[in-house]
Amino acid sequence: FPEKSMLDAHLKLIEEAEKRDHRKIGRQLDLFSIHEEAPGFVFFHPKGMIIINELLDFSRKLHAKNGYKEIKTPIILSRKLWEQSGHWEHFKDAMYFTQIDEQDFAVKPMNCPGSILVYREAFHSYKEFPLRLAEYGLVHRHELSGVLSGLFRVRSFTQDDAHIFVMPSQIKEEVARVIDLVDYVYKVFGFEYHVELSTKPEKAMGSDEIWQIAEQSLKDALKSKNIDFKINEGAGAFYGPKIDFHIKDVLGRSWQCATIQVDFQMPEKFDLHYIGEDNTKHNPVIIHRVIYGSIERFLGILIEHFAGKFPLWLAPIQVRILTVADRFENYASKIKEEFEKNNLRVEVDVRTESVGYKVREAQLQKIPLILTVGEKEEAKGTVAVRTLDNKV
């Protein structure tokens, strides 16, 4: 380091990152655990599930408003399907396998072939497009044990996936709509981000000409939104180029989460069609996209970004009511009932400990609102409010 102040800043950043370690905070707040009986697989506790479900609920409502229809597809699918999709050739080393009735099957590492089978169940017209199929799909990938890391690198995770079936003429406009959706979600969490466009990798399906059309459509969509981006040569998916969104957390660290991929290959491989305006059959284009990415990983990022002090809507326990003495227990129970009628998550601490002790415990649990009730509050029908930042 050229200057001591730069070294000091670096050491402070390391210290702050250690304080925010999501594995430590996850244990402290009783959110999740990982066990040697299932390396790389996460056990979510009740409080962790509250946050997961709030994230899913927010996502579901937003997607419904934006014209997405939710589906659910199986976790285990036949080898034949994975060979047809190209995953068997390009992704086999990261997949888990099993046999059923002496036939080879694989646990899905991605959700796209399932969506494709749903699409194939009906005849489609261009009038239905864009057809947006969303899935909160559980996928499994065989990560090497040395790279496993808390919620950041796991072997089983849920993607907030969607597969959007469009005509080639709709790619630019639909990608721009997805960019708007990603931007909205990240602003809700207070994340800034930068964007990269990843181009054709060495091992890829399809002609250079098709890849150029797909890459240009992504560039055009980004330019239409006045978004600066850098080119990440050769880092696209094996079936198409992609836009990656890298969010920046409170410590300035970058995390790749959302992605938008344009795919001409799968519709051809699976012989997907729609009836166009000219009344003849055409192959659709699939836009693959996630916003959280892995919901488990996104939660890990949120834990470290907020240092466990979640915004009120995400906090597992939003309010804790503390009684000054036993005789105020009934009043505390009435307040709890009132909060619960209004769908707030609330606890009452009636232990015969000092108020100071109970406040400290609530603060260690990162509970956003701490309410104290005693004689004065009961007489006036009020509560004394303390925030997690100790504002009274």
CSV table of C-alpha atoms in Angstrom, one decimal:
chain,number,residue,atom,x,y,z
A,1,PHE,CA,0.0,0.0,0.0
A,2,PRO,CA,1.5,3.4,-1.0
A,3,GLU,CA,0.0,5.1,2.0
A,4,LYS,CA,-0.7,3.9,5.6
A,5,SER,CA,-4.2,5.3,5.3
A,6,MET,CA,-4.9,2.9,2.4
A,7,LEU,CA,-3.7,0.0,4.5
A,8,ASP,CA,-5.8,1.1,7.4
A,9,ALA,CA,-8.9,1.4,5.2
A,10,HIS,CA,-8.2,-2.1,3.8
A,11,LEU,CA,-7.8,-3.7,7.3
A,12,LYS,CA,-11.0,-1.9,8.4
A,13,LEU,CA,-12.9,-3.4,5.4
A,14,ILE,CA,-11.6,-6.9,6.3
A,15,GLU,CA,-12.8,-6.4,9.9
A,16,GLU,CA,-16.2,-5.1,8.8
A,17,ALA,CA,-16.6,-8.1,6.4
A,18,GLU,CA,-15.9,-10.5,9.2
A,19,LYS,CA,-18.5,-8.8,11.4
A,20,ARG,CA,-21.0,-9.1,8.5
A,21,ASP,CA,-20.2,-12.8,7.7
A,22,HIS,CA,-23.6,-14.3,6.8
A,23,ARG,CA,-22.7,-17.7,8.3
A,24,LYS,CA,-22.1,-16.1,11.8
A,25,ILE,CA,-25.2,-13.9,11.6
A,26,GLY,CA,-27.2,-16.8,10.3
A,27,ARG,CA,-26.4,-18.7,13.4
A,28,GLN,CA,-26.8,-15.7,15.7
A,29,LEU,CA,-30.3,-15.0,14.3
A,30,ASP,CA,-31.2,-18.7,14.0
A,31,LEU,CA,-31.9,-18.3,10.2
A,32,PHE,CA,-30.3,-21.5,8.8
A,33,SER,CA,-27.7,-24.2,9.3
A,34,ILE,CA,-25.5,-26.5,7.3
A,35,HIS,CA,-24.6,-30.0,8.4
A,36,GLU,CA,-21.9,-32.5,7.6
A,37,GLU,CA,-24.7,-35.0,6.8
A,38,ALA,CA,-25.6,-32.8,3.8
A,39,PRO,CA,-22.5,-30.8,2.6
A,40,GLY,CA,-23.6,-27.9,0.3
A,41,PHE,CA,-27.3,-28.2,1.2
A,42,VAL,CA,-29.0,-25.6,3.4
A,43,PHE,CA,-31.4,-26.3,6.3
A,44,PHE,CA,-33.6,-23.2,6.7
A,45,HIS,CA,-35.0,-22.6,10.2
A,46,PRO,CA,-38.4,-20.9,10.8
A,47,LYS,CA,-37.0,-17.4,10.9
A,48,GLY,CA,-35.0,-18.0,7.7
A,49,MET,CA,-38.1,-19.3,6.0
A,50,ILE,CA,-40.0,-16.0,6.9
A,51,ILE,CA,-37.4,-14.0,4.9
A,52,ILE,CA,-37.4,-16.5,2.0
A,53,ASN,CA,-41.2,-16.4,1.9
A,54,GLU,CA,-41.2,-12.6,2.0
A,55,LEU,CA,-38.8,-12.5,-0.9
A,56,LEU,CA,-40.9,-15.0,-2.9
A,57,ASP,CA,-44.1,-13.1,-2.1
A,58,PHE,CA,-42.6,-9.8,-3.2
A,59,SER,CA,-41.4,-11.5,-6.4
A,60,ARG,CA,-44.7,-13.3,-7.1
A,61,LYS,CA,-46.8,-10.1,-6.8
A,62,LEU,CA,-44.4,-8.2,-9.0
A,63,HIS,CA,-44.4,-10.9,-11.7
A,64,ALA,CA,-48.2,-11.2,-11.7
A,65,LYS,CA,-48.4,-7.4,-12.3
A,66,ASN,CA,-46.0,-7.8,-15.2
A,67,GLY,CA,-47.9,-10.5,-17.1
A,68,TYR,CA,-46.0,-13.7,-16.0
A,69,LYS,CA,-47.8,-17.0,-15.4
A,70,GLU,CA,-46.3,-19.3,-12.8
A,71,ILE,CA,-45.5,-23.0,-13.5
A,72,LYS,CA,-43.8,-25.8,-11.6
A,73,THR,CA,-41.8,-28.6,-13.3
A,74,PRO,CA,-40.3,-31.9,-11.9
A,75,ILE,CA,-36.8,-32.1,-10.4
A,76,ILE,CA,-35.9,-35.4,-12.1
A,77,LEU,CA,-36.1,-35.7,-15.9
A,78,SER,CA,-34.8,-38.3,-18.3
A,79,ARG,CA,-31.3,-38.5,-19.9
A,80,LYS,CA,-32.9,-38.3,-23.3
A,81,LEU,CA,-34.3,-34.8,-22.5
A,82,TRP,CA,-30.9,-33.6,-21.2
A,83,GLU,CA,-29.2,-35.0,-24.4
A,84,GLN,CA,-31.7,-33.2,-26.6
A,85,SER,CA,-31.2,-29.9,-24.7
A,86,GLY,CA,-27.4,-30.1,-24.9
A,87,HIS,CA,-26.9,-30.1,-21.1
A,88,TRP,CA,-25.6,-33.7,-21.2
A,89,GLU,CA,-22.8,-32.7,-23.5
A,90,HIS,CA,-22.0,-29.2,-22.1
A,91,PHE,CA,-23.0,-29.5,-18.4
A,92,LYS,CA,-22.7,-33.2,-17.4
A,93,ASP,CA,-19.9,-32.8,-14.9
A,94,ALA,CA,-22.1,-30.5,-12.7
A,95,MET,CA,-25.1,-32.9,-12.7
A,96,TYR,CA,-26.4,-35.6,-10.4
A,97,PHE,CA,-27.8,-38.9,-11.9
A,98,THR,CA,-30.1,-41.7,-10.9
A,99,GLN,CA,-31.8,-44.7,-12.5
A,100,ILE,CA,-35.5,-45.4,-12.5
A,101,ASP,CA,-36.8,-48.7,-14.0
A,102,GLU,CA,-33.3,-49.3,-15.5
A,103,GLN,CA,-33.5,-46.0,-17.4
A,104,ASP,CA,-31.0,-43.1,-16.9
A,105,PHE,CA,-32.4,-39.8,-15.3
A,106,ALA,CA,-30.8,-36.6,-14.1
A,107,VAL,CA,-31.6,-34.2,-11.3
A,108,LYS,CA,-32.2,-30.9,-13.1
A,109,PRO,CA,-29.4,-28.3,-13.0
A,110,MET,CA,-31.5,-25.8,-14.9
A,111,ASN,CA,-35.3,-25.2,-15.3
A,112,CYS,CA,-35.4,-24.5,-19.1
A,113,PRO,CA,-36.2,-28.0,-20.5
A,114,GLY,CA,-39.2,-28.2,-18.1
A,115,SER,CA,-40.6,-24.9,-19.4
A,116,ILE,CA,-40.1,-26.1,-22.9
A,117,LEU,CA,-42.1,-29.2,-22.3
A,118,VAL,CA,-44.9,-27.1,-20.9
A,119,TYR,CA,-44.8,-24.8,-24.0
A,120,ARG,CA,-45.0,-27.9,-26.3
A,121,GLU,CA,-48.3,-29.0,-24.7
A,122,ALA,CA,-50.3,-26.5,-26.8
A,123,PHE,CA,-50.4,-24.9,-30.2
A,124,HIS,CA,-49.3,-21.2,-30.0
A,125,SER,CA,-50.1,-18.1,-32.0
A,126,TYR,CA,-48.0,-14.9,-32.3
A,127,LYS,CA,-51.0,-13.2,-30.6
A,128,GLU,CA,-50.0,-14.9,-27.3
A,129,PHE,CA,-46.5,-13.5,-27.4
A,130,PRO,CA,-44.6,-12.5,-25.3
A,131,LEU,CA,-45.6,-15.6,-23.3
A,132,ARG,CA,-43.9,-15.3,-19.9
A,133,LEU,CA,-43.6,-18.5,-17.9
A,134,ALA,CA,-42.1,-18.0,-14.4
A,135,GLU,CA,-40.9,-20.8,-12.1
A,136,TYR,CA,-39.3,-20.8,-8.6
A,137,GLY,CA,-37.4,-23.9,-9.6
A,138,LEU,CA,-35.2,-26.0,-7.3
A,139,VAL,CA,-32.0,-27.0,-9.1
A,140,HIS,CA,-29.0,-29.1,-8.1
A,141,ARG,CA,-25.4,-28.7,-9.3
A,142,HIS,CA,-22.4,-30.7,-8.2
A,143,GLU,CA,-20.0,-28.1,-6.9
A,144,LEU,CA,-16.6,-29.3,-5.7
A,145,SER,CA,-16.4,-29.5,-1.9
A,146,GLY,CA,-13.5,-27.0,-1.8
A,147,VAL,CA,-15.6,-24.2,-3.2
A,148,LEU,CA,-18.7,-24.6,-1.0
A,149,SER,CA,-19.2,-21.5,1.1
A,150,GLY,CA,-22.3,-20.8,3.3
A,151,LEU,CA,-25.2,-19.6,1.1
A,152,PHE,CA,-22.9,-18.2,-1.6
A,153,ARG,CA,-21.9,-21.6,-3.1
A,154,VAL,CA,-24.3,-24.5,-2.5
A,155,ARG,CA,-25.3,-27.7,-4.3
A,156,SER,CA,-29.1,-27.1,-4.2
A,157,PHE,CA,-30.8,-23.7,-4.7
A,158,THR,CA,-34.0,-22.1,-5.9
A,159,GLN,CA,-33.9,-19.8,-8.9
A,160,ASP,CA,-36.6,-17.1,-9.6
A,161,ASP,CA,-36.5,-18.3,-13.2
A,162,ALA,CA,-38.6,-17.3,-16.2
A,163,HIS,CA,-38.7,-18.3,-19.8
A,164,ILE,CA,-40.2,-15.8,-22.2
A,165,PHE,CA,-41.3,-17.0,-25.6
A,166,VAL,CA,-41.1,-14.2,-28.2
A,167,MET,CA,-40.9,-13.5,-32.0
A,168,PRO,CA,-37.5,-12.3,-33.1
A,169,SER,CA,-39.0,-8.9,-33.7
A,170,GLN,CA,-39.9,-8.7,-30.0
A,171,ILE,CA,-36.5,-9.5,-28.5
A,172,LYS,CA,-35.3,-5.9,-28.0
A,173,GLU,CA,-38.5,-4.6,-26.4
A,174,GLU,CA,-38.9,-7.6,-24.1
A,175,VAL,CA,-35.3,-7.5,-22.9
A,176,ALA,CA,-35.8,-3.8,-22.2
A,177,ARG,CA,-38.9,-4.7,-20.1
A,178,VAL,CA,-36.8,-7.3,-18.1
A,179,ILE,CA,-34.1,-4.7,-17.6
A,180,ASP,CA,-36.8,-2.3,-16.1
A,181,LEU,CA,-37.9,-5.2,-13.7
A,182,VAL,CA,-34.3,-5.9,-12.6
A,183,ASP,CA,-33.7,-2.2,-12.0
A,184,TYR,CA,-36.9,-1.9,-9.9
A,185,VAL,CA,-36.1,-4.9,-7.7
A,186,TYR,CA,-32.5,-3.8,-7.0
A,187,LYS,CA,-33.7,-0.3,-6.1
A,188,VAL,CA,-36.1,-1.7,-3.5
A,189,PHE,CA,-33.0,-3.3,-1.8
A,190,GLY,CA,-30.9,-0.2,-2.3
A,191,PHE,CA,-28.4,-1.9,-4.6
A,192,GLU,CA,-26.4,-0.1,-7.3
A,193,TYR,CA,-25.2,-2.3,-10.2
A,194,HIS,CA,-23.1,-2.5,-13.3
A,195,VAL,CA,-23.8,-4.5,-16.4
A,196,GLU,CA,-21.7,-6.9,-18.6
A,197,LEU,CA,-22.6,-8.4,-22.0
A,198,SER,CA,-21.2,-12.0,-22.3
A,199,THR,CA,-20.5,-13.2,-25.9
A,200,LYS,CA,-20.2,-16.6,-27.6
A,201,PRO,CA,-18.0,-19.1,-25.6
A,202,GLU,CA,-15.6,-21.6,-27.3
A,203,LYS,CA,-18.0,-24.5,-26.7
A,204,ALA,CA,-21.4,-23.3,-28.1
A,205,MET,CA,-24.3,-24.5,-30.1
A,206,GLY,CA,-25.4,-22.7,-33.2
A,207,SER,CA,-24.0,-20.6,-36.1
A,208,ASP,CA,-22.0,-17.4,-35.8
A,209,GLU,CA,-24.7,-15.6,-37.7
A,210,ILE,CA,-27.4,-16.5,-35.1
A,211,TRP,CA,-25.1,-15.5,-32.2
A,212,GLN,CA,-24.4,-12.1,-33.9
A,213,ILE,CA,-28.2,-11.5,-34.1
A,214,ALA,CA,-28.7,-12.5,-30.5
A,215,GLU,CA,-25.8,-10.4,-29.3
A,216,GLN,CA,-26.9,-7.3,-31.3
A,217,SER,CA,-30.4,-7.6,-29.8
A,218,LEU,CA,-29.0,-7.4,-26.3
A,219,LYS,CA,-26.8,-4.5,-27.2
A,220,ASP,CA,-29.8,-2.6,-28.7
A,221,ALA,CA,-31.9,-3.2,-25.6
A,222,LEU,CA,-29.1,-1.9,-23.3
A,223,LYS,CA,-28.6,1.2,-25.5
A,224,SER,CA,-32.3,1.9,-25.6
A,225,LYS,CA,-32.1,2.2,-21.8
A,226,ASN,CA,-28.9,4.3,-21.9
A,227,ILE,CA,-27.1,1.7,-19.8
A,228,ASP,CA,-23.3,1.5,-20.0
A,229,PHE,CA,-21.9,-2.0,-20.3
A,230,LYS,CA,-18.7,-3.8,-20.8
A,231,ILE,CA,-18.1,-6.8,-23.1
A,232,ASN,CA,-17.2,-10.1,-21.4
A,233,GLU,CA,-15.7,-12.0,-24.4
A,234,GLY,CA,-16.5,-15.7,-24.5
A,235,ALA,CA,-18.4,-15.9,-21.2
A,236,GLY,CA,-21.9,-16.5,-22.7
A,237,ALA,CA,-24.1,-19.6,-22.0
A,238,PHE,CA,-23.5,-22.5,-24.4
A,239,TYR,CA,-26.9,-21.7,-26.0
A,240,GLY,CA,-26.8,-17.9,-26.2
A,241,PRO,CA,-25.3,-14.6,-25.2
A,242,LYS,CA,-26.3,-12.9,-21.9
A,243,ILE,CA,-26.5,-9.7,-19.9
A,244,ASP,CA,-25.2,-10.1,-16.4
A,245,PHE,CA,-26.1,-7.6,-13.6
A,246,HIS,CA,-23.4,-7.2,-10.9
A,247,ILE,CA,-24.8,-5.6,-7.7
A,248,LYS,CA,-22.6,-3.6,-5.3
A,249,ASP,CA,-23.1,-4.2,-1.5
A,250,VAL,CA,-22.5,-1.7,1.3
A,251,LEU,CA,-18.8,-2.8,1.5
A,252,GLY,CA,-18.3,-2.1,-2.3
A,253,ARG,CA,-18.1,-5.8,-3.1
A,254,SER,CA,-19.6,-7.0,-6.5
A,255,TRP,CA,-22.0,-9.9,-6.8
A,256,GLN,CA,-23.4,-11.3,-10.1
A,257,CYS,CA,-27.1,-12.0,-9.7
A,258,ALA,CA,-29.6,-11.2,-12.4
A,259,THR,CA,-29.0,-12.5,-15.9
A,260,ILE,CA,-30.9,-12.2,-19.2
A,261,GLN,CA,-30.1,-14.7,-22.0
A,262,VAL,CA,-31.3,-14.8,-25.6
A,263,ASP,CA,-31.7,-18.4,-27.0
A,264,PHE,CA,-32.3,-19.3,-30.6
A,265,GLN,CA,-30.9,-22.9,-30.1
A,266,MET,CA,-33.4,-24.7,-27.7
A,267,PRO,CA,-36.5,-23.8,-29.8
A,268,GLU,CA,-34.8,-25.4,-32.8
A,269,LYS,CA,-33.6,-28.5,-30.8
A,270,PHE,CA,-37.0,-29.1,-29.4
A,271,ASP,CA,-38.8,-28.2,-32.7
A,272,LEU,CA,-40.9,-25.5,-31.0
A,273,HIS,CA,-43.3,-23.5,-33.2
A,274,TYR,CA,-45.9,-20.8,-33.2
A,275,ILE,CA,-48.3,-19.7,-36.0
A,276,GLY,CA,-47.1,-16.3,-37.3
A,277,GLU,CA,-49.0,-13.4,-38.9
A,278,ASP,CA,-48.4,-15.1,-42.3
A,279,ASN,CA,-50.3,-18.2,-41.0
A,280,THR,CA,-47.2,-20.4,-41.2
A,281,LYS,CA,-45.0,-22.1,-38.6
A,282,HIS,CA,-42.0,-20.3,-37.1
A,283,ASN,CA,-39.5,-21.0,-34.3
A,284,PRO,CA,-39.9,-18.8,-31.3
A,285,VAL,CA,-36.9,-17.3,-29.4
A,286,ILE,CA,-36.6,-18.0,-25.7
A,287,ILE,CA,-35.4,-15.3,-23.3
A,288,HIS,CA,-34.1,-17.0,-20.1
A,289,ARG,CA,-33.9,-14.7,-17.1
A,290,VAL,CA,-33.4,-14.6,-13.3
A,291,ILE,CA,-33.5,-11.5,-11.0
A,292,TYR,CA,-32.5,-12.7,-7.5
A,293,GLY,CA,-30.6,-15.5,-9.3
A,294,SER,CA,-30.2,-18.1,-6.5
A,295,ILE,CA,-32.6,-17.1,-3.7
A,296,GLU,CA,-30.3,-18.7,-1.2
A,297,ARG,CA,-27.3,-16.7,-2.4
A,298,PHE,CA,-29.3,-13.5,-2.6
A,299,LEU,CA,-30.3,-14.0,1.0
A,300,GLY,CA,-26.6,-14.4,1.9
A,301,ILE,CA,-25.8,-11.1,0.2
A,302,LEU,CA,-28.7,-9.4,2.0
A,303,ILE,CA,-27.6,-10.6,5.4
A,304,GLU,CA,-24.1,-9.2,4.8
A,305,HIS,CA,-25.3,-6.0,3.1
A,306,PHE,CA,-27.7,-5.2,6.1
A,307,ALA,CA,-25.4,-6.9,8.7
A,308,GLY,CA,-28.5,-8.7,9.8
A,309,LYS,CA,-30.5,-5.5,10.4
A,310,PHE,CA,-33.1,-6.2,7.8
A,311,PRO,CA,-35.6,-3.6,6.6
A,312,LEU,CA,-38.9,-3.9,8.5
A,313,TRP,CA,-40.8,-5.8,5.8
A,314,LEU,CA,-38.1,-8.6,5.7
A,315,ALA,CA,-37.3,-8.9,9.5
A,316,PRO,CA,-38.3,-12.3,10.8
A,317,ILE,CA,-39.6,-10.7,14.0
A,318,GLN,CA,-40.7,-7.1,13.3
A,319,VAL,CA,-41.8,-6.0,16.8
A,320,ARG,CA,-40.9,-7.2,20.3
A,321,ILE,CA,-43.0,-6.0,23.2
A,322,LEU,CA,-41.2,-5.8,26.6
A,323,THR,CA,-43.1,-5.6,29.9
A,324,VAL,CA,-41.7,-3.6,32.8
A,325,ALA,CA,-43.4,-6.0,35.3
A,326,ASP,CA,-45.7,-9.0,35.3
A,327,ARG,CA,-48.9,-7.0,35.9
A,328,PHE,CA,-48.6,-5.5,32.4
A,329,GLU,CA,-48.7,-8.9,30.7
A,330,ASN,CA,-52.4,-8.5,29.7
A,331,TYR,CA,-51.9,-5.1,28.2
A,332,ALA,CA,-48.9,-6.5,26.2
A,333,SER,CA,-51.0,-9.4,25.0
A,334,LYS,CA,-53.7,-7.0,23.7
A,335,ILE,CA,-51.2,-5.0,21.7
A,336,LYS,CA,-49.8,-8.2,20.3
A,337,GLU,CA,-53.2,-9.3,19.1
A,338,GLU,CA,-53.8,-5.8,17.5
A,339,PHE,CA,-50.5,-6.1,15.6
A,340,GLU,CA,-51.2,-9.7,14.5
A,341,LYS,CA,-54.6,-8.6,13.1
A,342,ASN,CA,-52.6,-6.3,10.9
A,343,ASN,CA,-50.2,-9.1,9.8
A,344,LEU,CA,-47.2,-7.9,11.7
A,345,ARG,CA,-44.8,-10.5,13.2
A,346,VAL,CA,-44.6,-9.8,16.9
A,347,GLU,CA,-43.3,-11.4,20.1
A,348,VAL,CA,-43.8,-10.5,23.8
A,349,ASP,CA,-41.0,-10.8,26.3
A,350,VAL,CA,-42.6,-11.2,29.8
A,351,ARG,CA,-39.5,-12.5,31.6
A,352,THR,CA,-38.7,-11.1,35.0
A,353,GLU,CA,-35.5,-9.6,33.7
A,354,SER,CA,-34.6,-5.9,33.8
A,355,VAL,CA,-35.8,-3.8,30.9
A,356,GLY,CA,-32.2,-2.9,30.0
A,357,TYR,CA,-31.4,-6.6,29.7
A,358,LYS,CA,-34.4,-7.4,27.5
A,359,VAL,CA,-33.7,-4.4,25.3
A,360,ARG,CA,-30.1,-5.6,24.8
A,361,GLU,CA,-31.3,-9.1,23.9
A,362,ALA,CA,-33.8,-7.7,21.3
A,363,GLN,CA,-31.0,-5.6,19.8
A,364,LEU,CA,-28.7,-8.6,19.5
A,365,GLN,CA,-31.6,-10.3,17.7
A,366,LYS,CA,-31.7,-7.3,15.3
A,367,ILE,CA,-35.4,-6.7,15.9
A,368,PRO,CA,-36.4,-3.4,14.2
A,369,LEU,CA,-38.9,-2.1,16.7
A,370,ILE,CA,-38.7,-2.7,20.5
A,371,LEU,CA,-41.8,-1.6,22.5
A,372,THR,CA,-41.8,-1.1,26.2
A,373,VAL,CA,-45.1,-1.1,28.2
A,374,GLY,CA,-45.5,-0.1,31.9
A,375,GLU,CA,-47.9,1.9,34.1
A,376,LYS,CA,-47.8,5.1,32.1
A,377,GLU,CA,-48.3,3.3,28.8
A,378,GLU,CA,-51.2,1.2,30.0
A,379,ALA,CA,-52.9,4.3,31.5
A,380,LYS,CA,-52.6,6.3,28.3
A,381,GLY,CA,-53.1,3.3,25.9
A,382,THR,CA,-49.7,3.9,24.3
A,383,VAL,CA,-46.3,2.2,23.9
A,384,ALA,CA,-42.7,3.5,24.3
A,385,VAL,CA,-40.9,2.9,21.0
A,386,ARG,CA,-37.2,2.2,20.6
A,387,THR,CA,-35.6,1.5,17.2
A,388,LEU,CA,-32.7,-0.8,16.5
A,389,ASP,CA,-30.5,2.3,16.2
A,390,ASN,CA,-31.5,3.2,19.8
A,391,LYS,CA,-33.7,6.1,18.9
A,392,VAL,CA,-36.4,6.4,21.6
